[in-house]
XYZ file of N, CA, C and O in Angstrom:
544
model
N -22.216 13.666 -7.859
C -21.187 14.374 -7.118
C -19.825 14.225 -7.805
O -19.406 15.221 -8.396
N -19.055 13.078 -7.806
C -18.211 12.906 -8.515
C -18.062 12.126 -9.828
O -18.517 10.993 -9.990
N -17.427 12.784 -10.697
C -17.873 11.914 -12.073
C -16.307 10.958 -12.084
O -15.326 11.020 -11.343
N -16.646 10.030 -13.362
C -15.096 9.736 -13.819
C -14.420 10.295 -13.756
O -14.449 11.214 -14.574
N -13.158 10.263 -12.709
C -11.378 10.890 -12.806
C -10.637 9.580 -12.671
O -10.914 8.784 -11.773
N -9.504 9.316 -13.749
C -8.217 8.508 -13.177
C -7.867 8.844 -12.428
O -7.594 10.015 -12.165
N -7.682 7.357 -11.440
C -6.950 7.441 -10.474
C -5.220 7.838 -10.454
O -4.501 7.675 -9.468
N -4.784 8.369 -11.737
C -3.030 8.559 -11.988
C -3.219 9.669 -11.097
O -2.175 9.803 -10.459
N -4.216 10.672 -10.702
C -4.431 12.074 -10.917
C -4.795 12.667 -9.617
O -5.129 13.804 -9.284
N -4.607 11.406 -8.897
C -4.588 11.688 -7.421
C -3.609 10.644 -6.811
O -3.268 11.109 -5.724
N -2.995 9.432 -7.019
C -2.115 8.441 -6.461
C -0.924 8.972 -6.034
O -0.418 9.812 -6.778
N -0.120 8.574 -4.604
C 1.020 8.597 -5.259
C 1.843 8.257 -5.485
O 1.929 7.050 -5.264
N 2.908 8.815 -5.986
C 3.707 8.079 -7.178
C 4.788 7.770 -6.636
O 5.808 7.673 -7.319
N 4.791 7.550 -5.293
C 6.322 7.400 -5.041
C 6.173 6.724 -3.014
O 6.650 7.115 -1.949
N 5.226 5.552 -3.448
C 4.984 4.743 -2.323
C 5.901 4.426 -1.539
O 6.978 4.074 -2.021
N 5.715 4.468 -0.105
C 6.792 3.846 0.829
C 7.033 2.620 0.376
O 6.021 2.006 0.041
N 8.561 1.785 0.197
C 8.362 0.348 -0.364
C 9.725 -0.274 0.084
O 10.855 0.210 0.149
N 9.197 -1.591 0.389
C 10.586 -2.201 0.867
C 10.814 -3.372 -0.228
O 10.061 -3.518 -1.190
N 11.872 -4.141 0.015
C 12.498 -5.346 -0.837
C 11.865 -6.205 -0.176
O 11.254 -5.868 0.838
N 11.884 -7.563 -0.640
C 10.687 -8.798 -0.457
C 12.178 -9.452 0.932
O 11.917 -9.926 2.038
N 13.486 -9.262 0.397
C 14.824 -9.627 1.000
C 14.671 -8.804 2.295
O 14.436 -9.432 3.327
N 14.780 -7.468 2.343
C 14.717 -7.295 3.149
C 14.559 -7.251 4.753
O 13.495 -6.835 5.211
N 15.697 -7.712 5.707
C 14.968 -7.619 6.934
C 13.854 -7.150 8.244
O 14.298 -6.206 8.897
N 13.160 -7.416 8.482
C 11.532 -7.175 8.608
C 12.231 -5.630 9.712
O 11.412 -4.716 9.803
N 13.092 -5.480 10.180
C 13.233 -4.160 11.314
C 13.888 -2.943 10.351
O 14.263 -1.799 10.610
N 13.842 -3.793 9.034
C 14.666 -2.563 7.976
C 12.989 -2.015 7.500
O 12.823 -0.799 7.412
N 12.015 -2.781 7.260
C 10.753 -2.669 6.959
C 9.858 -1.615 7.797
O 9.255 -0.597 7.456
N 10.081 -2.536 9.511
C 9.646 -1.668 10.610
C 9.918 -0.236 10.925
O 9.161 0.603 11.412
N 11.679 -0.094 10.384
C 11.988 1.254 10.663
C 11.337 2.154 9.599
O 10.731 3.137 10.025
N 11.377 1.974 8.430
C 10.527 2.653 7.206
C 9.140 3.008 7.490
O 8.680 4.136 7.311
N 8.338 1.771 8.043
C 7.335 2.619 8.614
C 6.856 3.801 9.626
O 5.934 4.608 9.515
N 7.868 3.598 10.702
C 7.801 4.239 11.228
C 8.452 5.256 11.344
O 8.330 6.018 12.304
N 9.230 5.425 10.406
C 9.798 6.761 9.813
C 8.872 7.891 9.144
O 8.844 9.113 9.295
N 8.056 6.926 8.270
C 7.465 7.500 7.103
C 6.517 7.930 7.826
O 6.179 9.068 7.500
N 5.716 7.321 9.010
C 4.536 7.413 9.612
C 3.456 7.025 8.791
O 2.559 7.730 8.329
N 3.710 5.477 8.633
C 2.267 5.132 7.258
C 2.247 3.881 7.949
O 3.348 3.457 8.302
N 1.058 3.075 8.269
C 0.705 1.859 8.806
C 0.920 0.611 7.696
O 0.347 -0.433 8.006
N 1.584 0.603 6.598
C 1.901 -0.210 5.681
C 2.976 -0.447 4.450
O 2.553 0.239 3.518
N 3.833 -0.927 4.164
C 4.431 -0.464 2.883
C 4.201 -0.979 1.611
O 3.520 -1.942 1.965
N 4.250 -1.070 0.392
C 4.458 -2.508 -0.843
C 5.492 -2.915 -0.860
O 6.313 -1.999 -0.919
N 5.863 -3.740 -0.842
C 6.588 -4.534 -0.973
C 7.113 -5.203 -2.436
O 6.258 -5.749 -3.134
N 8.546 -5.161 -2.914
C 8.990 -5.268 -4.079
C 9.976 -6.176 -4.672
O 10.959 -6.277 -3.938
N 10.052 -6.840 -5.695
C 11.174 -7.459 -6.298
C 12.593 -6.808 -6.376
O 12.467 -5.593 -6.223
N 13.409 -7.035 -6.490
C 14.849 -6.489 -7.493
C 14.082 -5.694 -8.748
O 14.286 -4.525 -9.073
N 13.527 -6.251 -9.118
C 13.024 -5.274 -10.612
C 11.573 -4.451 -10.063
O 10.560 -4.868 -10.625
N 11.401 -3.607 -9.287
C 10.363 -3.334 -8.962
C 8.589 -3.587 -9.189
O 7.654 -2.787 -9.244
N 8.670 -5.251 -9.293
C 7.781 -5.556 -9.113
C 6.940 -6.189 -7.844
O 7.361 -6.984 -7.004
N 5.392 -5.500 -7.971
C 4.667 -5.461 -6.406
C 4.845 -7.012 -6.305
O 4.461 -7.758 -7.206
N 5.452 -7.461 -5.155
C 4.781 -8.806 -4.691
C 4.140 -9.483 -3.499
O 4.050 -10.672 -3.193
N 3.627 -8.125 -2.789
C 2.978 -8.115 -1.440
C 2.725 -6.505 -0.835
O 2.611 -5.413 -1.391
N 2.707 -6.835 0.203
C 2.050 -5.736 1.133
C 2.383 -6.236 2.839
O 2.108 -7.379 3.204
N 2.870 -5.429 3.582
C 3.338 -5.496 4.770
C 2.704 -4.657 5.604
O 2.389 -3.510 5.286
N 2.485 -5.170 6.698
C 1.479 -3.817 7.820
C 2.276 -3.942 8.981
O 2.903 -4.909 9.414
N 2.094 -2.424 9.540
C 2.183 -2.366 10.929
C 1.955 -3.662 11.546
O 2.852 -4.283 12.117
N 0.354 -4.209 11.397
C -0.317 -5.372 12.143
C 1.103 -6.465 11.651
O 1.738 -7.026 12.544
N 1.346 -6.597 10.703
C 2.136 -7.861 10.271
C 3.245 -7.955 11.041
O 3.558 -8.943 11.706
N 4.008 -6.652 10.936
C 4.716 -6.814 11.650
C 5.206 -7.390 13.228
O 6.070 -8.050 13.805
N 3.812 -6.513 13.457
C 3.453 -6.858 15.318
C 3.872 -8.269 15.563
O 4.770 -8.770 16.240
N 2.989 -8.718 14.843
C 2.608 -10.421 14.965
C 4.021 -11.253 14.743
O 4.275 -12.290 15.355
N 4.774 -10.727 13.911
C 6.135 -11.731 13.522
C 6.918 -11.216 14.441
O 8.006 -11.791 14.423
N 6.820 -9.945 15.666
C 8.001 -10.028 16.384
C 7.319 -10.666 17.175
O 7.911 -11.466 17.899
N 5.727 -10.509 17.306
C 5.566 -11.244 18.638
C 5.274 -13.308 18.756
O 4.843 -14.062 19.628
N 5.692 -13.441 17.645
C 5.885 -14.339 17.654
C 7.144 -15.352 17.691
O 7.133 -16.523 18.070
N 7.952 -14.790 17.324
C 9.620 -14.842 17.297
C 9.651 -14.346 19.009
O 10.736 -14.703 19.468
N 9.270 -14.031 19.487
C 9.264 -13.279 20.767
C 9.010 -14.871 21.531
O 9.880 -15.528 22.102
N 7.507 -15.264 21.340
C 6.859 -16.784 22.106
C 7.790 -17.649 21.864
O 8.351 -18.192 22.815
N 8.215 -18.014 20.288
C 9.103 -18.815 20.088
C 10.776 -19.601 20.504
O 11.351 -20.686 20.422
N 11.031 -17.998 21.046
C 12.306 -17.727 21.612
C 13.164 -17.853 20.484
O 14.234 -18.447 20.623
N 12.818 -17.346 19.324
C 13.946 -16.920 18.332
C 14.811 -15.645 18.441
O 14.506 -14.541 18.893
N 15.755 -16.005 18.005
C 16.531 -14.882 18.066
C 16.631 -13.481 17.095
O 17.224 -12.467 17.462
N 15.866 -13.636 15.655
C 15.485 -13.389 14.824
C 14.392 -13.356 13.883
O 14.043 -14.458 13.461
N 13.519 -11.928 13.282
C 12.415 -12.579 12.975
C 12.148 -12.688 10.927
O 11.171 -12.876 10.201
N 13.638 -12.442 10.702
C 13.498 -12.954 9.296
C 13.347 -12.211 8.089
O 13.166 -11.169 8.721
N 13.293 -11.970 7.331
C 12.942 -11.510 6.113
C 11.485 -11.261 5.221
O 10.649 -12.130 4.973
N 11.437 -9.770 4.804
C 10.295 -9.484 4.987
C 9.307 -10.462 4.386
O 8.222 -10.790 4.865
N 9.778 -10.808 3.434
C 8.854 -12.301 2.152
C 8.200 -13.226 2.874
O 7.236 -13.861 2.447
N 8.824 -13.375 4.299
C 7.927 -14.455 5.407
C 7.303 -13.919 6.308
O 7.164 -14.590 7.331
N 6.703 -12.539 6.269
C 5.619 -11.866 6.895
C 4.621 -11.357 6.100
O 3.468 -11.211 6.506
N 5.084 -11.009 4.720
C 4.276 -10.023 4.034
C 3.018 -10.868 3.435
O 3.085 -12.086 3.274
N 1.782 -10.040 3.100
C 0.800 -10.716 2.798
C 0.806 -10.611 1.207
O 0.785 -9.536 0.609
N 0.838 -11.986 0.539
C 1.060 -12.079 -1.212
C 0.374 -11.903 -1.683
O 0.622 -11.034 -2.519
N -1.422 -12.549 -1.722
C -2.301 -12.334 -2.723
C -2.809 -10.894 -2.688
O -3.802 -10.623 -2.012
N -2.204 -10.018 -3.350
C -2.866 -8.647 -3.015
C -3.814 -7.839 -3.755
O -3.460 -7.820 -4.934
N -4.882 -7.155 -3.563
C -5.435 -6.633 -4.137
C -4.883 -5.288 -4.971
O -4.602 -4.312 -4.275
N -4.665 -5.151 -6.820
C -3.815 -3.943 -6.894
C -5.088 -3.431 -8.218
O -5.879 -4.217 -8.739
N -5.001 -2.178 -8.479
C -5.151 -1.280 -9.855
C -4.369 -0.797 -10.432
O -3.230 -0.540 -10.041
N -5.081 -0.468 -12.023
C -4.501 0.290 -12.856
C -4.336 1.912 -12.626
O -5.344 2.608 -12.503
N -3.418 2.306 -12.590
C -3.670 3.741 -13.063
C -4.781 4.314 -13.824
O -5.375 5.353 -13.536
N -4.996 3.585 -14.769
C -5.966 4.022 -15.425
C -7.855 4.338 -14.983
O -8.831 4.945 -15.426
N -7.390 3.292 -13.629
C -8.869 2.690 -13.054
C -9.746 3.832 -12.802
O -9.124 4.893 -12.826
N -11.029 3.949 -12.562
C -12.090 5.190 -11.785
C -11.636 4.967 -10.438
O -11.655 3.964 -9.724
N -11.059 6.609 -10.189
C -11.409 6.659 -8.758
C -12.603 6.144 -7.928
O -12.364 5.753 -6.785
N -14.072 6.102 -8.474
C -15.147 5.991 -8.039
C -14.681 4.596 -7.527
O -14.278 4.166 -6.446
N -14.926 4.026 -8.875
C -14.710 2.406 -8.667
C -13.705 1.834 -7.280
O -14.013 1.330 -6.199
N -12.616 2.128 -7.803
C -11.354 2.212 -6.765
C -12.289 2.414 -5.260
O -12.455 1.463 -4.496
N -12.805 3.679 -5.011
C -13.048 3.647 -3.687
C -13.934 2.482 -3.048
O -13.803 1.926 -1.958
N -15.004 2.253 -4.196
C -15.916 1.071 -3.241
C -15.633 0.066 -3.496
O -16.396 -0.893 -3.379
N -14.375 -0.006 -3.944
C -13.682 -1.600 -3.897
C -13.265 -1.604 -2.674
O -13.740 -2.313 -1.787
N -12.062 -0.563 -2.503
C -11.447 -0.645 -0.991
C -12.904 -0.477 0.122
O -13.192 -1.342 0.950
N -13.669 0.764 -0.073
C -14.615 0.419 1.122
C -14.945 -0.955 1.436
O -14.846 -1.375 2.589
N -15.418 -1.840 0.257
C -16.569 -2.896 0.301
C -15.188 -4.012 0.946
O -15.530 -4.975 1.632
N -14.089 -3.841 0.736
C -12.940 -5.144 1.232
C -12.146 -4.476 2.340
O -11.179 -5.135 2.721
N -12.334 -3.380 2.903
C -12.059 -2.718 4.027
C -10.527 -1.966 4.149
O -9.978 -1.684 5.214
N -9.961 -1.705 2.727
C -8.626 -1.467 2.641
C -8.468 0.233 2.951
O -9.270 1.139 2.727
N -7.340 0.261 3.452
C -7.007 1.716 3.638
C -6.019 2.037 2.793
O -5.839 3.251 2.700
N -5.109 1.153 1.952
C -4.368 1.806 0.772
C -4.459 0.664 -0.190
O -4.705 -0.468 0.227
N -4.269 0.912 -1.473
C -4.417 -0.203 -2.560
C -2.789 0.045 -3.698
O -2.453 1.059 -4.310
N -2.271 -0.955 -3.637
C -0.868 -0.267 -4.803
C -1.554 -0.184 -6.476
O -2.322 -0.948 -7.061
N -1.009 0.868 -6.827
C -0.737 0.997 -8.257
C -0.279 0.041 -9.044
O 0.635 -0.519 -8.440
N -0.437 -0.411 -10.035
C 0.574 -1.253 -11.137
C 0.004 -1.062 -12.341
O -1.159 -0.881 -12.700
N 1.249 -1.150 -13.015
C 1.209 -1.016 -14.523
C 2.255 -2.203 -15.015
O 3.479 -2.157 -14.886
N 1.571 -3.158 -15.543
C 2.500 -4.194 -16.514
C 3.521 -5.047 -15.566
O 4.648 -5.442 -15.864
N 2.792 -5.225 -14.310
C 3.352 -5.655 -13.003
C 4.333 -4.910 -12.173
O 4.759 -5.281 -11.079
N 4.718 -3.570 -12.952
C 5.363 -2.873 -12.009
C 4.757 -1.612 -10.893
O 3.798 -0.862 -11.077
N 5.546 -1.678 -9.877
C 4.502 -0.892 -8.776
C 4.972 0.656 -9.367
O 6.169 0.911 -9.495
N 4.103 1.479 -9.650
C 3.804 2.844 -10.287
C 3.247 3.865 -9.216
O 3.306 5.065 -9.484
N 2.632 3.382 -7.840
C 1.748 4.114 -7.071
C 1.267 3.439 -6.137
O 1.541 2.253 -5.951
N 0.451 4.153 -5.402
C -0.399 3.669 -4.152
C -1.821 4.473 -4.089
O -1.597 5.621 -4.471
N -3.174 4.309 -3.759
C -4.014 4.975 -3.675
C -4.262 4.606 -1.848
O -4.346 3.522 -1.271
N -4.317 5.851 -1.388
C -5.013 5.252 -0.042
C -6.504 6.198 0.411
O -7.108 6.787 -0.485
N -6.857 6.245 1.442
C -8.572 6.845 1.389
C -8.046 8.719 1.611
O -8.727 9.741 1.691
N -6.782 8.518 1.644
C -6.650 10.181 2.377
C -6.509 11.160 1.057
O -6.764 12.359 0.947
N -5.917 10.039 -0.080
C -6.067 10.480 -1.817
C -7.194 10.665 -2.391
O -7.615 11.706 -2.894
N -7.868 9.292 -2.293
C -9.513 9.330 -2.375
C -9.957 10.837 -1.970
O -9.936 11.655 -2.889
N -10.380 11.308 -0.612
C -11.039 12.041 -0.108
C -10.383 13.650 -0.453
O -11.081 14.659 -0.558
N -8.937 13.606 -0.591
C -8.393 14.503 -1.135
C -8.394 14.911 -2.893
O -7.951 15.908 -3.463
N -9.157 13.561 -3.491
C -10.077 13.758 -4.974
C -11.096 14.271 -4.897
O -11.355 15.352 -5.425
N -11.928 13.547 -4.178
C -13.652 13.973 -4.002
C -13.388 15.594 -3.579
O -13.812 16.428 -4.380
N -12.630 16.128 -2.216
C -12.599 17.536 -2.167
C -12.496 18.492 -3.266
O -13.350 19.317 -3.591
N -11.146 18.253 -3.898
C -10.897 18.869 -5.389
C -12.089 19.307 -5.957
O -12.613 20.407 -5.783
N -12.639 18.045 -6.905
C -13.544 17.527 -7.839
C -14.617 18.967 -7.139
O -14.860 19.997 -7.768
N -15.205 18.595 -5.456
C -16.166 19.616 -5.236
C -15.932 21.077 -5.500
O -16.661 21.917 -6.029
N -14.808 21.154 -5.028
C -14.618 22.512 -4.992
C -14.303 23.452 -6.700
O -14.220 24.624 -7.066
N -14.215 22.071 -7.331
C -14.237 23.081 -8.950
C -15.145 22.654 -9.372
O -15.151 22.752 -10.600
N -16.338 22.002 -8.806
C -18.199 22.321 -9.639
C -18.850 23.042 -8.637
O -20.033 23.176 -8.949
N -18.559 23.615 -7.462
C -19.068 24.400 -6.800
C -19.119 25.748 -6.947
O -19.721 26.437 -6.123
């Protein structure tokens, strides 16, 4: 069905993304601006150094909430670090049953540690359509 395509050729290139500094309601509002359940998360020099979710978020207000803080901090102390990322260069194929098999709904791009992209399943499936519709 689908053969080898880079993933450059469906990603895209211009991911929702916040600063690692950043305050987590400067984060919150981006998402929910953008309407995307996640952002990457970035250095000063745009390098990926996490990943932030809707879910993450939840949890750090509602915990600052139990706590009775007044504040819930900066995004670097919510965001999740060890992250799973690809190359541009990678197989879409591949790419997808990585995220299926680890349950991800978007994966960031990088090239040479800098964030370049995002693949999520709505790119994926918006490849596989393509791909069908020009061997059909």
């Amino acid at each position: 069905m689908l053969n080898s395509v880079e993933l450059k050729d469906y990603m895209l290139r211009n991911p929702i993304k916040v600063n690692l500094n950043d305050d987590l309601f400067v984060a919150i509002d981006r998402i929910v601006a953008n309407k995307v359940s996640g952002v990457c998360v970035v250095d000063d020099e745009n390098n990926l150094v996490g990943m932030l979710s809707e879910v993450d978020c939840l949890g750090a207000i509602l915990t600052a909430r139990y706590n009775q803080e007044t504040s819930v901090g900066p995004v670097s102390g919510v965001m999740t670090r060890d992250v799973y990322c690809v190359s541009p260069n990678a197989d879409i194929v591949d790419v997808a049953q990585e995220m299926l098999q680890r349950g991800f709904r978007r994966c960031p791009v990088v090239e040479k540690g800098k964030l370049v992209g995002q693949i999520t399943c709505r790119q994926l499936l918006n490849g596989v359509q393509t791909f069908s519709q020009k061997t059909a």
